[in-house]
Amino acid sequence: MRAYLNWLLLAFPLLVHGAEPLKLQRAKIPSPPWPAGDERGMANQLGEATWNRCAWYMTLPGAKAYELAQLRSNSMPLSPFAGPYVVKPKATAGIPMTAHAFNSETMNEGAEPGQQGTQFDPLGHFAVLKQPWDGKPPFPAEQAVYYGGFTGQEVKPSPDSPLQRLGVDKAPPIITSAVLLDAKAFVGKGKPMAAGQRVTAKDIEGMLKAQALTNRGILPGDVVYVHTGWGENWRDPDTEKVYYSAAPGLSYDAARYLAAKRIVAVGLDAPFIDTVPEGMLQGKSGPAEGTPPGLPFAVHHHLLSQAGVHLVENAKLDELARDRVWLSCTVILPLREKGAAGSAIRPVAIGAPIAPVKR
């Protein structure tokens, strides 16, 4: 009887929270500081411990695979910071003297596929200047300082140079446990969060409690997904032009909170990760409350250039939230595009739905 009670006490957190066993949660994981010249940031934590946590969720009874990428097309919402995106099918072609037929596509000049649709930001996507740029050309790229203290000359020595450091090719396959925080339910009270509405550090702690995740919490090496509900504005074709006009996002203190938890990446069902109030992109209003001066995209700044945390934008999180899959195994595979500052991705999460609460 005593042995049974001891087992029950050990298993209680698992039964309540649906979390991986404590042995997996407490497995040894690398910790900073990282070696000089590091280009992986918090992704240095990925390895046997995070893979085992991930694998546990894949083996749960009833586990399902969830697509976390929006469907890409020429008529999807497009980033105002990137060029046009036009994929054009080519005519079916063949090879003389063979029975083969094949198809392919071309892309327009100036397209930025790594910054459109569901996409991944590596550490070299953002840097910081010693002082704000006054807007007068030329842009002082040589003053940029990147993650790890790399200089602009070390990372991008010329305007047409690919990233010599911190490009997407330096990001490893991200295979680890994931936590989904349902900000639509907690912050939005069941409605999609509004443009300019922030997810704060206090909100994160509140969501962990509301979702019965306090005991497990956010572990080093996790990916954190935040469901704001803004993804419901994703329209294809994008006739209303709402999705990229503004958005909810993380507050600056939330970015620092998550970085302190040593997460590997954070993903939102929104276009910026940062909170973007109405009119901010048009210069008609300022950034969100609590944003440091001169850093309107302070969340990008802190997570990428200071903390070494990767970003996933335009994630599709509605089905994961609908099924209350708060914990899962996630796989994020950015393309190995040498020196690229972004990548199209098709992330997935594998986890077991939680039975609906009886009312």
Short mmCIF file of N, CA and C in Angstrom, two decimals, residues 25-156:
data_model
loop_
_atom_site.label_atom_id
_atom_site.label_comp_id
_atom_site.label_asym_id
_atom_site.label_seq_id
_atom_site.Cartn_x
_atom_site.Cartn_y
_atom_site.Cartn_z
N GLN A 25 11.79 15.97 -17.01
CA GLN A 25 11.84 17.41 -16.77
C GLN A 25 13.16 17.83 -16.14
N ARG A 26 13.72 16.97 -15.31
CA ARG A 26 14.91 17.33 -14.55
C ARG A 26 16.20 16.83 -15.18
N ALA A 27 16.10 16.25 -16.36
CA ALA A 27 17.31 15.77 -17.03
C ALA A 27 18.29 16.91 -17.27
N LYS A 28 19.56 16.62 -17.16
CA LYS A 28 20.59 17.63 -17.30
C LYS A 28 20.57 18.22 -18.71
N ILE A 29 20.67 19.54 -18.76
CA ILE A 29 20.61 20.24 -20.03
C ILE A 29 21.71 21.29 -20.05
N PRO A 30 22.36 21.55 -21.17
CA PRO A 30 23.43 22.56 -21.19
C PRO A 30 22.90 23.92 -20.73
N SER A 31 23.76 24.70 -20.12
CA SER A 31 23.36 26.02 -19.64
C SER A 31 24.42 27.05 -20.01
N PRO A 32 23.99 28.31 -20.19
CA PRO A 32 24.95 29.36 -20.51
C PRO A 32 25.86 29.64 -19.31
N PRO A 33 27.01 30.31 -19.56
CA PRO A 33 27.39 30.98 -20.82
C PRO A 33 27.88 30.00 -21.87
N TRP A 34 27.65 30.37 -23.13
CA TRP A 34 28.08 29.55 -24.25
C TRP A 34 29.51 29.93 -24.65
N PRO A 35 30.18 29.08 -25.40
CA PRO A 35 31.56 29.38 -25.80
C PRO A 35 31.65 30.65 -26.65
N ALA A 36 32.81 31.28 -26.63
CA ALA A 36 33.04 32.47 -27.46
C ALA A 36 32.78 32.13 -28.92
N GLY A 37 32.17 33.07 -29.64
CA GLY A 37 31.86 32.85 -31.05
C GLY A 37 30.58 32.07 -31.29
N ASP A 38 29.80 31.85 -30.24
CA ASP A 38 28.56 31.07 -30.37
C ASP A 38 27.60 31.72 -31.37
N GLU A 39 26.93 30.89 -32.18
CA GLU A 39 25.95 31.37 -33.16
C GLU A 39 24.60 30.68 -33.01
N ARG A 40 24.43 29.90 -31.96
CA ARG A 40 23.17 29.16 -31.76
C ARG A 40 22.30 29.75 -30.66
N GLY A 41 22.86 30.49 -29.75
CA GLY A 41 22.07 31.03 -28.65
C GLY A 41 21.45 29.94 -27.81
N MET A 42 20.19 30.14 -27.42
CA MET A 42 19.52 29.19 -26.55
C MET A 42 19.29 27.83 -27.21
N ALA A 43 19.48 27.76 -28.51
CA ALA A 43 19.36 26.47 -29.19
C ALA A 43 20.49 25.52 -28.82
N ASN A 44 21.52 26.02 -28.11
CA ASN A 44 22.56 25.14 -27.59
C ASN A 44 22.00 24.11 -26.61
N GLN A 45 20.83 24.37 -26.07
CA GLN A 45 20.24 23.46 -25.09
C GLN A 45 19.62 22.23 -25.72
N LEU A 46 19.40 22.27 -27.04
CA LEU A 46 18.73 21.16 -27.70
C LEU A 46 19.64 19.93 -27.73
N GLY A 47 19.04 18.79 -27.51
CA GLY A 47 19.82 17.56 -27.49
C GLY A 47 19.02 16.44 -26.85
N GLU A 48 19.72 15.51 -26.27
CA GLU A 48 19.06 14.30 -25.76
C GLU A 48 17.94 14.61 -24.78
N ALA A 49 18.15 15.58 -23.88
CA ALA A 49 17.12 15.87 -22.88
C ALA A 49 15.85 16.43 -23.51
N THR A 50 15.99 17.37 -24.44
CA THR A 50 14.81 17.95 -25.08
C THR A 50 14.17 16.96 -26.04
N TRP A 51 14.97 16.13 -26.68
CA TRP A 51 14.41 15.13 -27.59
C TRP A 51 13.59 14.10 -26.81
N ASN A 52 14.07 13.71 -25.64
CA ASN A 52 13.32 12.75 -24.83
C ASN A 52 12.01 13.35 -24.32
N ARG A 53 12.04 14.62 -23.93
CA ARG A 53 10.79 15.28 -23.53
C ARG A 53 9.82 15.29 -24.70
N CYS A 54 10.36 15.62 -25.87
CA CYS A 54 9.55 15.69 -27.08
C CYS A 54 8.95 14.32 -27.40
N ALA A 55 9.78 13.29 -27.35
CA ALA A 55 9.34 11.94 -27.73
C ALA A 55 8.22 11.45 -26.83
N TRP A 56 8.25 11.85 -25.54
CA TRP A 56 7.22 11.40 -24.61
C TRP A 56 5.84 11.82 -25.07
N TYR A 57 5.71 13.04 -25.56
CA TYR A 57 4.40 13.53 -26.01
C TYR A 57 3.93 12.82 -27.28
N MET A 58 4.88 12.36 -28.08
CA MET A 58 4.52 11.65 -29.30
C MET A 58 3.93 10.27 -29.01
N THR A 59 4.23 9.73 -27.83
CA THR A 59 3.78 8.37 -27.50
C THR A 59 2.48 8.35 -26.70
N LEU A 60 1.91 9.52 -26.39
CA LEU A 60 0.67 9.54 -25.60
C LEU A 60 -0.49 8.93 -26.38
N PRO A 61 -1.36 8.20 -25.73
CA PRO A 61 -2.55 7.69 -26.41
C PRO A 61 -3.39 8.85 -26.97
N GLY A 62 -3.79 8.72 -28.20
CA GLY A 62 -4.60 9.75 -28.83
C GLY A 62 -3.82 10.93 -29.36
N ALA A 63 -2.50 10.85 -29.34
CA ALA A 63 -1.69 11.97 -29.84
C ALA A 63 -1.99 12.24 -31.31
N LYS A 64 -2.01 13.53 -31.65
CA LYS A 64 -2.29 13.96 -33.02
C LYS A 64 -1.19 14.90 -33.49
N ALA A 65 -1.02 14.98 -34.79
CA ALA A 65 -0.08 15.94 -35.38
C ALA A 65 -0.87 17.18 -35.81
N TYR A 66 -0.39 18.34 -35.43
CA TYR A 66 -1.05 19.61 -35.76
C TYR A 66 -0.14 20.44 -36.66
N GLU A 67 -0.71 20.89 -37.77
CA GLU A 67 0.00 21.80 -38.66
C GLU A 67 0.00 23.19 -38.03
N LEU A 68 1.18 23.78 -37.88
CA LEU A 68 1.28 25.11 -37.29
C LEU A 68 1.66 26.16 -38.34
N ALA A 69 1.57 25.80 -39.61
CA ALA A 69 1.90 26.74 -40.69
C ALA A 69 0.63 27.15 -41.43
N GLN A 70 0.55 28.41 -41.79
CA GLN A 70 -0.51 28.88 -42.67
C GLN A 70 -0.21 28.40 -44.10
N LEU A 71 -1.26 28.17 -44.87
CA LEU A 71 -1.11 27.80 -46.27
C LEU A 71 -0.54 28.98 -47.04
N ARG A 72 0.52 28.75 -47.79
CA ARG A 72 1.18 29.83 -48.54
C ARG A 72 0.55 29.96 -49.92
N SER A 73 0.36 31.20 -50.37
CA SER A 73 -0.15 31.44 -51.71
C SER A 73 0.17 32.87 -52.11
N ASN A 74 -0.05 33.20 -53.37
CA ASN A 74 0.19 34.56 -53.85
C ASN A 74 -0.77 35.57 -53.24
N SER A 75 -1.91 35.11 -52.77
CA SER A 75 -2.94 36.02 -52.27
C SER A 75 -3.03 36.05 -50.74
N MET A 76 -2.07 35.41 -50.05
CA MET A 76 -2.08 35.43 -48.59
C MET A 76 -1.67 36.82 -48.08
N PRO A 77 -1.89 37.12 -46.81
CA PRO A 77 -1.40 38.38 -46.26
C PRO A 77 0.11 38.49 -46.41
N LEU A 78 0.58 39.66 -46.80
CA LEU A 78 2.01 39.86 -47.08
C LEU A 78 2.60 40.92 -46.18
N SER A 79 3.81 40.67 -45.73
CA SER A 79 4.49 41.59 -44.83
C SER A 79 4.77 42.92 -45.52
N PRO A 80 4.52 44.05 -44.83
CA PRO A 80 4.85 45.36 -45.40
C PRO A 80 6.35 45.62 -45.42
N PHE A 81 7.14 44.78 -44.74
CA PHE A 81 8.59 44.95 -44.71
C PHE A 81 9.31 44.11 -45.74
N ALA A 82 8.58 43.35 -46.54
CA ALA A 82 9.18 42.46 -47.52
C ALA A 82 8.66 42.77 -48.92
N GLY A 83 9.35 42.26 -49.92
CA GLY A 83 8.95 42.49 -51.30
C GLY A 83 7.76 41.66 -51.70
N PRO A 84 7.25 41.87 -52.91
CA PRO A 84 6.10 41.08 -53.40
C PRO A 84 6.43 39.59 -53.41
N TYR A 85 5.40 38.80 -53.37
CA TYR A 85 5.57 37.34 -53.34
C TYR A 85 4.67 36.76 -54.42
N VAL A 86 5.27 36.37 -55.53
CA VAL A 86 4.50 35.83 -56.66
C VAL A 86 5.16 34.55 -57.14
N VAL A 87 4.50 33.43 -56.87
CA VAL A 87 4.96 32.14 -57.38
C VAL A 87 4.18 31.84 -58.65
N LYS A 88 4.89 31.62 -59.73
CA LYS A 88 4.25 31.41 -61.03
C LYS A 88 4.52 29.99 -61.53
N PRO A 89 3.48 29.20 -61.75
CA PRO A 89 3.68 27.85 -62.28
C PRO A 89 4.25 27.89 -63.69
N LYS A 90 5.14 27.00 -63.97
CA LYS A 90 5.68 26.85 -65.32
C LYS A 90 4.90 25.75 -66.06
N ALA A 91 4.94 25.82 -67.35
CA ALA A 91 4.27 24.80 -68.16
C ALA A 91 4.92 23.44 -67.93
N THR A 92 4.11 22.39 -68.00
CA THR A 92 4.65 21.05 -67.89
C THR A 92 5.70 20.84 -68.97
N ALA A 93 6.84 20.31 -68.57
CA ALA A 93 7.97 20.14 -69.50
C ALA A 93 8.41 18.69 -69.53
N GLY A 94 9.30 18.40 -70.47
CA GLY A 94 9.80 17.04 -70.61
C GLY A 94 11.27 17.04 -70.99
N ILE A 95 11.82 15.86 -71.10
CA ILE A 95 13.20 15.67 -71.50
C ILE A 95 13.20 14.90 -72.82
N PRO A 96 13.82 15.45 -73.86
CA PRO A 96 13.82 14.77 -75.17
C PRO A 96 14.31 13.32 -75.07
N MET A 97 13.68 12.48 -75.80
CA MET A 97 14.02 11.07 -75.91
C MET A 97 13.72 10.28 -74.62
N THR A 98 12.87 10.90 -73.71
CA THR A 98 12.46 10.16 -72.50
C THR A 98 10.95 10.23 -72.38
N ALA A 99 10.41 9.44 -71.46
CA ALA A 99 8.98 9.46 -71.19
C ALA A 99 8.63 10.30 -69.96
N HIS A 100 9.58 11.13 -69.50
CA HIS A 100 9.34 11.93 -68.31
C HIS A 100 8.54 13.19 -68.61
N ALA A 101 7.72 13.59 -67.66
CA ALA A 101 7.06 14.90 -67.65
C ALA A 101 7.21 15.46 -66.24
N PHE A 102 7.48 16.77 -66.12
CA PHE A 102 7.68 17.34 -64.78
C PHE A 102 7.15 18.76 -64.70
N ASN A 103 6.92 19.22 -63.47
CA ASN A 103 6.39 20.55 -63.21
C ASN A 103 7.24 21.28 -62.19
N SER A 104 7.25 22.60 -62.29
CA SER A 104 7.95 23.42 -61.30
C SER A 104 7.39 24.84 -61.35
N GLU A 105 7.96 25.72 -60.53
CA GLU A 105 7.49 27.09 -60.44
C GLU A 105 8.67 28.06 -60.48
N THR A 106 8.37 29.32 -60.78
CA THR A 106 9.35 30.39 -60.67
C THR A 106 8.84 31.40 -59.65
N MET A 107 9.74 32.26 -59.19
CA MET A 107 9.38 33.29 -58.23
C MET A 107 9.86 34.63 -58.75
N ASN A 108 9.11 35.67 -58.43
CA ASN A 108 9.43 37.00 -58.94
C ASN A 108 10.73 37.54 -58.34
N GLU A 109 11.38 38.41 -59.08
CA GLU A 109 12.57 39.09 -58.57
C GLU A 109 12.17 40.00 -57.41
N GLY A 110 12.99 40.01 -56.37
CA GLY A 110 12.70 40.84 -55.20
C GLY A 110 11.84 40.16 -54.15
N ALA A 111 11.39 38.94 -54.44
CA ALA A 111 10.59 38.22 -53.45
C ALA A 111 11.43 37.91 -52.21
N GLU A 112 10.79 37.91 -51.07
CA GLU A 112 11.47 37.59 -49.80
C GLU A 112 10.71 36.45 -49.12
N PRO A 113 10.82 35.24 -49.66
CA PRO A 113 10.03 34.12 -49.11
C PRO A 113 10.34 33.82 -47.66
N GLY A 114 11.56 34.14 -47.21
CA GLY A 114 11.93 33.89 -45.83
C GLY A 114 11.27 34.82 -44.84
N GLN A 115 10.60 35.88 -45.34
CA GLN A 115 9.92 36.84 -44.47
C GLN A 115 8.42 36.87 -44.73
N GLN A 116 7.91 35.87 -45.42
CA GLN A 116 6.48 35.82 -45.74
C GLN A 116 5.86 34.52 -45.21
N GLY A 117 4.58 34.58 -44.92
CA GLY A 117 3.89 33.40 -44.43
C GLY A 117 4.43 32.98 -43.07
N THR A 118 4.21 31.74 -42.72
CA THR A 118 4.76 31.23 -41.46
C THR A 118 6.27 31.13 -41.63
N GLN A 119 7.00 31.90 -40.81
CA GLN A 119 8.45 32.02 -41.05
C GLN A 119 9.24 32.09 -39.76
N PHE A 120 10.53 31.94 -39.92
CA PHE A 120 11.47 31.78 -38.82
C PHE A 120 12.54 32.85 -38.90
N ASP A 121 12.79 33.51 -37.77
CA ASP A 121 13.85 34.52 -37.70
C ASP A 121 15.06 33.95 -36.99
N PRO A 122 16.22 33.89 -37.67
CA PRO A 122 17.46 33.51 -36.98
C PRO A 122 18.03 34.70 -36.22
N LEU A 123 19.11 34.47 -35.51
CA LEU A 123 19.66 35.50 -34.64
C LEU A 123 20.22 36.69 -35.42
N GLY A 124 20.64 36.47 -36.67
CA GLY A 124 21.20 37.55 -37.47
C GLY A 124 20.15 38.44 -38.11
N HIS A 125 18.88 38.20 -37.83
CA HIS A 125 17.82 39.02 -38.41
C HIS A 125 17.80 40.43 -37.82
N PHE A 126 18.23 40.58 -36.59
CA PHE A 126 18.20 41.88 -35.92
C PHE A 126 19.56 42.20 -35.29
N ALA A 127 19.88 43.48 -35.27
CA ALA A 127 21.06 43.99 -34.57
C ALA A 127 20.65 45.30 -33.90
N VAL A 128 21.58 45.91 -33.17
CA VAL A 128 21.28 47.17 -32.49
C VAL A 128 22.39 48.17 -32.76
N LEU A 129 22.01 49.43 -32.95
CA LEU A 129 22.97 50.52 -33.14
C LEU A 129 23.31 51.14 -31.80
N LYS A 130 24.46 51.79 -31.74
CA LYS A 130 24.87 52.44 -30.50
C LYS A 130 23.96 53.62 -30.16
N GLN A 131 23.37 54.22 -31.18
CA GLN A 131 22.42 55.30 -30.98
C GLN A 131 21.42 55.30 -32.13
N PRO A 132 20.21 55.83 -31.92
CA PRO A 132 19.19 55.79 -32.99
C PRO A 132 19.68 56.49 -34.26
N TRP A 133 19.32 55.93 -35.40
CA TRP A 133 19.63 56.50 -36.71
C TRP A 133 18.73 57.69 -36.97
N ASP A 134 19.29 58.79 -37.47
CA ASP A 134 18.49 60.00 -37.71
C ASP A 134 17.71 59.97 -39.02
N GLY A 135 17.84 58.89 -39.78
CA GLY A 135 17.10 58.75 -41.03
C GLY A 135 17.80 59.30 -42.24
N LYS A 136 18.93 59.95 -42.05
CA LYS A 136 19.68 60.50 -43.17
C LYS A 136 20.60 59.44 -43.76
N PRO A 137 20.58 59.26 -45.08
CA PRO A 137 21.46 58.25 -45.68
C PRO A 137 22.92 58.70 -45.62
N PRO A 138 23.83 57.72 -45.63
CA PRO A 138 23.59 56.27 -45.68
C PRO A 138 23.30 55.70 -44.30
N PHE A 139 22.66 54.54 -44.28
CA PHE A 139 22.41 53.87 -43.01
C PHE A 139 23.73 53.37 -42.44
N PRO A 140 24.00 53.61 -41.16
CA PRO A 140 25.29 53.24 -40.56
C PRO A 140 25.38 51.77 -40.18
N ALA A 141 25.32 50.90 -41.17
CA ALA A 141 25.32 49.46 -40.92
C ALA A 141 26.58 49.00 -40.19
N GLU A 142 27.67 49.73 -40.39
CA GLU A 142 28.93 49.34 -39.75
C GLU A 142 28.87 49.50 -38.23
N GLN A 143 27.88 50.23 -37.73
CA GLN A 143 27.74 50.41 -36.28
C GLN A 143 26.87 49.34 -35.63
N ALA A 144 26.29 48.48 -36.43
CA ALA A 144 25.39 47.46 -35.89
C ALA A 144 26.15 46.45 -35.05
N VAL A 145 25.55 46.07 -33.93
CA VAL A 145 26.11 45.05 -33.06
C VAL A 145 25.09 43.93 -32.94
N TYR A 146 25.53 42.70 -33.21
CA TYR A 146 24.64 41.54 -33.25
C TYR A 146 24.80 40.70 -31.99
N TYR A 147 23.97 39.66 -31.92
CA TYR A 147 24.06 38.71 -30.83
C TYR A 147 25.51 38.26 -30.65
N GLY A 148 25.92 38.16 -29.40
CA GLY A 148 27.27 37.70 -29.11
C GLY A 148 28.34 38.75 -29.30
N GLY A 149 27.92 39.98 -29.61
CA GLY A 149 28.89 41.05 -29.81
C GLY A 149 29.51 41.10 -31.20
N PHE A 150 29.00 40.29 -32.13
CA PHE A 150 29.52 40.34 -33.49
C PHE A 150 29.24 41.71 -34.10
N THR A 151 30.19 42.22 -34.86
CA THR A 151 30.04 43.54 -35.48
C THR A 151 29.38 43.42 -36.84
N GLY A 152 28.93 44.57 -37.35
CA GLY A 152 28.35 44.59 -38.68
C GLY A 152 29.32 44.08 -39.73
N GLN A 153 30.59 44.39 -39.59
CA GLN A 153 31.60 43.94 -40.54
C GLN A 153 31.75 42.43 -40.50
N GLU A 154 31.61 41.85 -39.32
CA GLU A 154 31.74 40.40 -39.19
C GLU A 154 30.53 39.66 -39.72
N VAL A 155 29.35 40.26 -39.57
CA VAL A 155 28.11 39.58 -39.94
C VAL A 155 27.73 39.85 -41.39
N LYS A 156 27.77 41.11 -41.79
CA LYS A 156 27.36 41.48 -43.15
C LYS A 156 28.32 42.55 -43.67
#
